C-alpha positions in Angstrom: 13.2 -8.9 -14.6 15.9 -10.6 -12.3 17.9 -7.2 -13.2 15.6 -4.7 -11.4 16.1 -7.4 -8.8 19.8 -7.7 -8.5 20.4 -3.6 -8.3 16.6 -3.6 -5.1 19.0 -6.1 -4.0 22.9 -4.7 -4.1 21.4 -0.8 -3.7 19.4 -1.4 -1.1 21.0 -4.9 0.8 21.8 -3.1 4.7 17.8 -1.8 4.5 16.5 -5.5 3.8 18.6 -7.7 5.9 17.1 -4.4 8.1 13.8 -5.7 7.3 14.5 -8.9 8.1 15.0 -7.8 11.4 12.6 -6.1 11.8 10.3 -8.7 10.8 11.7 -11.8 12.4 10.4 -10.0 16.0 7.7 -8.7 14.6 7.4 -12.4 14.0 7.6 -13.6 16.9 5.0 -11.6 18.7 2.7 -11.8 16.9 2.5 -14.9 15.4 4.7 -16.9 18.2 7.6 -17.7 15.3 11.1 -17.5 16.2 12.8 -16.8 12.6 15.0 -20.5 13.2 12.1 -22.7 13.1 10.3 -20.7 9.6 14.8 -22.1 8.1 14.2 -25.2 9.3 11.1 -25.3 7.9 12.7 -23.9 4.8 14.9 -27.4 4.9 12.6 -29.3 3.8 11.4 -27.1 1.0 14.9 -27.6 -0.7 14.7 -31.3 0.1 11.1 -30.8 -2.2 13.1 -29.0 -4.8 15.4 -31.2 -5.1 13.9 -33.9 -5.6 11.0 -32.1 -7.3 13.9 -30.6 -9.9 12.5 -27.2 -10.1 13.4 -24.0 -8.7 13.2 -23.8 -4.4 11.0 -20.3 -5.0 8.2 -22.2 -6.7 8.2 -24.5 -3.6 8.4 -21.2 -1.6 5.3 -19.8 -3.5 3.6 -23.3 -3.2 4.4 -22.8 0.7 3.5 -19.4 1.2 1.3 -18.3 -1.1 -2.2 -17.6 2.0 0.3 -15.4 4.1 2.1 -13.6 1.4 -1.3 -12.9 0.2 -2.5 -11.8 3.3 -0.3 -13.2 6.1 1.5 -9.5 5.9 2.0 -5.9 7.8 0.3 -2.8 6.5 -0.2 0.6 7.2 -2.0 2.9 8.7 -3.0 5.3 6.2 -4.7 8.6 5.1 -4.6 9.5 1.2 -6.6 11.5 -1.3 -7.5 12.0 -4.2 -8.2 15.6 -5.9 -9.0 17.0 -9.2 -9.1 20.4 -9.9 -9.2 22.8 -13.2 -5.9 23.6 -13.3 -4.0 20.4 -11.2 -4.3 16.8 -9.9 -3.1 15.1 -7.3 -2.4 11.7 -6.0 -1.0 12.1 -1.8 -1.2 10.5 1.1 0.5 10.6 4.8 2.0 6.8 6.0 1.8 5.8 10.3 3.8 3.1 10.8 6.3 1.4 14.0 9.5 3.9 13.6 12.1 1.0 13.7 11.1 0.6 10.1 11.1 4.4 9.2 15.5 3.7 8.6 14.4 0.8 6.0 12.1 3.0 3.7 13.7 3.8 0.0 12.8 4.8 -3.4 12.6 2.5 -6.2 13.5 4.1 -10.0 12.7 1.0 -12.4 13.6 1.2 -15.8 13.0 -1.4 -18.4 11.5 -1.7 -21.4 8.4 -3.9 -21.2 6.8 -1.2 -18.7 6.6 2.3 -17.8 9.2 4.1 -15.9 8.1 3.9 -12.4 9.1 5.9 -9.2 7.8 4.4 -5.3 8.5 4.7 -2.5 8.7 1.8 -0.6 10.6 -0.9 2.3 13.6 -2.3 0.7 12.4 -5.7 -0.3 9.2 -5.4 -0.6 8.5 -5.3 -5.1 5.2 -2.9 -5.1 3.6 0.0 -2.8 3.2 3.6 -3.6 4.3 5.4 -6.5 3.5 6.9 -9.7 4.7 6.1 -13.5 5.9 8.4 -15.6 2.6 7.7 -18.2 1.5 9.2 -14.7 -0.6 6.6 -13.2 -0.4 6.6 -8.7 -2.0 3.7 -6.2 -2.1 4.9 -3.0 -3.0 2.6 0.0 -5.0 2.3 2.6 -4.7 -1.2 4.6 -8.0 -2.6 6.3 -8.9 -5.1 8.2 -11.6 -7.4 7.2 -11.0 -11.5 7.9 -11.0 -13.7 5.2 -8.3 -14.6 2.4 -8.5 -16.1 -0.6 -5.7 -17.5 -2.0 -6.6 -17.6 -6.1 -6.4 -13.8 -6.1 -3.2 -12.1 -5.8 -1.0 -10.2 -3.0 -2.1 -6.8 -2.3 1.3 -5.4 -3.2 1.6 -7.4 -6.4 -1.4 -5.7 -7.2 -0.1 -2.7 -6.8 2.6 -2.9 -8.3 0.4 -4.8 -11.9 -0.8 -0.9 -11.0 2.8 1.5 -11.7 3.6 -1.1 -15.1 -0.3 -0.4 -15.9 -1.0 2.9 -19.2 -3.9 4.3 -16.6 -6.0 4.2 -14.4 -8.7 2.6 -16.1 -6.2 0.0 -17.2 -4.9 -1.0 -13.4 -8.7 -1.2 -12.4 -9.3 -3.7 -15.7 -6.9 -5.5 -14.9 -7.6 -6.7 -10.9 -11.0 -6.9 -12.1 -9.9 -9.9 -13.7 -7.8 -11.0 -11.1 -9.2 -9.6 -7.6 -7.4 -9.5 -4.3 -6.9 -11.6 -2.0 -7.2 -9.4 1.1 -8.6 -6.2 2.5 -6.7 -3.5 1.1 -8.1 -0.3 -0.6 -6.1 1.6 -4.0 -6.5 4.9 -4.8 -5.1 4.1 -8.3 -5.4 7.4 -10.6 -3.4 9.2 -13.2 -4.4 13.2 -14.8 -8.5 12.0 -16.1 -9.8 10.6 -13.1 -9.6 8.1 -10.1 -11.4 5.7 -9.0 -10.8 3.7 -5.2 -10.6 -0.2 -5.1 -12.2 -1.4 -2.6 -11.8 -5.1 -1.8 -12.7 -8.0 0.7 -11.1 -11.2 0.2 -15.0 -12.2 -1.3 -16.2 -8.7 -3.0 -14.7 -5.7 -5.3 -16.4 -2.4 -4.9 -16.3 1.0 -6.3 -15.8 5.0 -4.4 -15.8 7.4 -7.6 -14.3 11.0 -7.2 -17.7 13.3 -5.4 -19.2 16.4 -7.0 -15.1 18.5 -6.0 -13.9 15.8 -7.7 -11.8 14.1 -4.8 -12.0 11.0 -3.5 -11.5 10.6 0.1 -10.5 7.4 2.4 -9.0 6.0 6.2 -8.4 3.4 7.9 -11.7 1.2 7.4 -14.7 0.5 5.3 -17.1 3.0 3.5 -19.3 0.8 1.4 -21.0 -2.1 2.7 -19.3 -5.6 1.4 -21.9 -8.2 1.8 -20.7 -11.1 3.9 -17.8 -8.7 4.9 -17.5 -7.0 8.5 -14.3 -4.6 9.2 -12.7 -5.5 12.0 -12.1 -2.4 13.4 -8.1 -2.5 13.3 -8.0 1.0 14.0 -9.6 3.4 16.0 -7.7 6.5 15.4 -9.5 5.9 11.0 -13.2 7.5 11.9 -11.7 10.3 12.9 -9.0 11.2 10.4 -12.0 10.6 7.9 -13.6 13.2 9.0 -10.7 16.1 10.1 -10.1 15.3 6.0 -13.0 15.6 4.5 -13.2 19.2 6.4 -9.6 19.9 5.7 -10.9 19.7 2.1 -14.2 20.9 2.5 -12.3 24.2 3.4 -10.0 24.2 0.8 -11.5 22.9 -2.3 -12.3 25.5 -4.1 -9.2 26.2 -4.9 -7.5 25.1 -8.0 -3.2 25.4 -6.7 -0.8 23.6 -5.3 0.0 24.6 -1.7 -4.5 23.7 -0.2 -3.7 20.3 -1.3 -0.2 20.6 0.5 -1.8 22.5 3.2 -4.8 19.5 4.0 -1.4 17.2 5.0 0.9 19.7 7.3 -2.3 20.5 9.2 -2.4 17.1 9.6 1.0 16.1 10.2 -0.2 18.8 13.2 -2.7 17.9 14.6 -1.5 13.9 14.5 1.9 15.5 16.0 -0.3 17.2 18.5 -2.3 13.9 19.2 1.2 11.8 19.4 2.9 14.4 22.2 -0.8 15.0 24.7 -2.2 12.0 24.1 0.3 9.4 23.8 -0.6 7.8 20.4 1.2 4.6 19.9 1.7 5.2 16.5 3.7 8.2 14.9 3.7 9.3 11.5 5.8 9.6 9.1 6.5 13.0 6.3 3.8 12.3 4.2 4.0 12.6 0.1 2.7 15.0 -2.6 2.4 13.8 -5.9 1.2 15.7 -9.4 -0.1 13.9 -12.4 0.4 16.5 -14.8 
């Protein structure tokens, strides 16, 4: 879909360049590799592609398949699916580094071969959280479990695949066939049902709706995955899990939109208190609400 990519690049050019600058700094801090070193490697890729008479992108994919799948940087968040008698909701808040906030964009993807998609993403990333015109939506929780299977697809490509699907079931069926290369929780829902797809590099498990029609999730494993150990990346994740469960129980008897909104309003107030008075380093971004009806 080259035209979609071109529109993304033209309309978000400045933000994409800022995203590159943001991750240049992050790479230097986290993996001690500067951007020029990476560019030097890329020159070798160009030489290979020229000699092999194939597109540079093909060599690039071959050489960074592991980094695409496992070396990416993900966020911390809390999300929910909530089906009531009158409405169905899929929602999440999103905690990440403030320097990257300015590079958030909303993609409106129109293509005859797939449903229309609206997606909140970082400029330059083709798959993130969003909703399509058929009412299929997806939210994301990062899970820090070591391991990567390079025969499976990257998490961000999996998110895009969900948004190109005709139903939650269809999305799950596709992901079961290809698998996710690294650990993540994808909350996939439509107006009829939802599944929490919990993946590690070795396993794939599912969380179903509870008796209130809800799925609630933060950033740690809720199910036991054989051979996988949660590294406990975000220490506040169990606290957030308990809190959203408490709030969902408190508001769970209602069928209106407002209680769902209040879950995240209450959560944001609590997070703001913790940041200002406890000194949390991560700051919450604006929460996001979607109705799937």
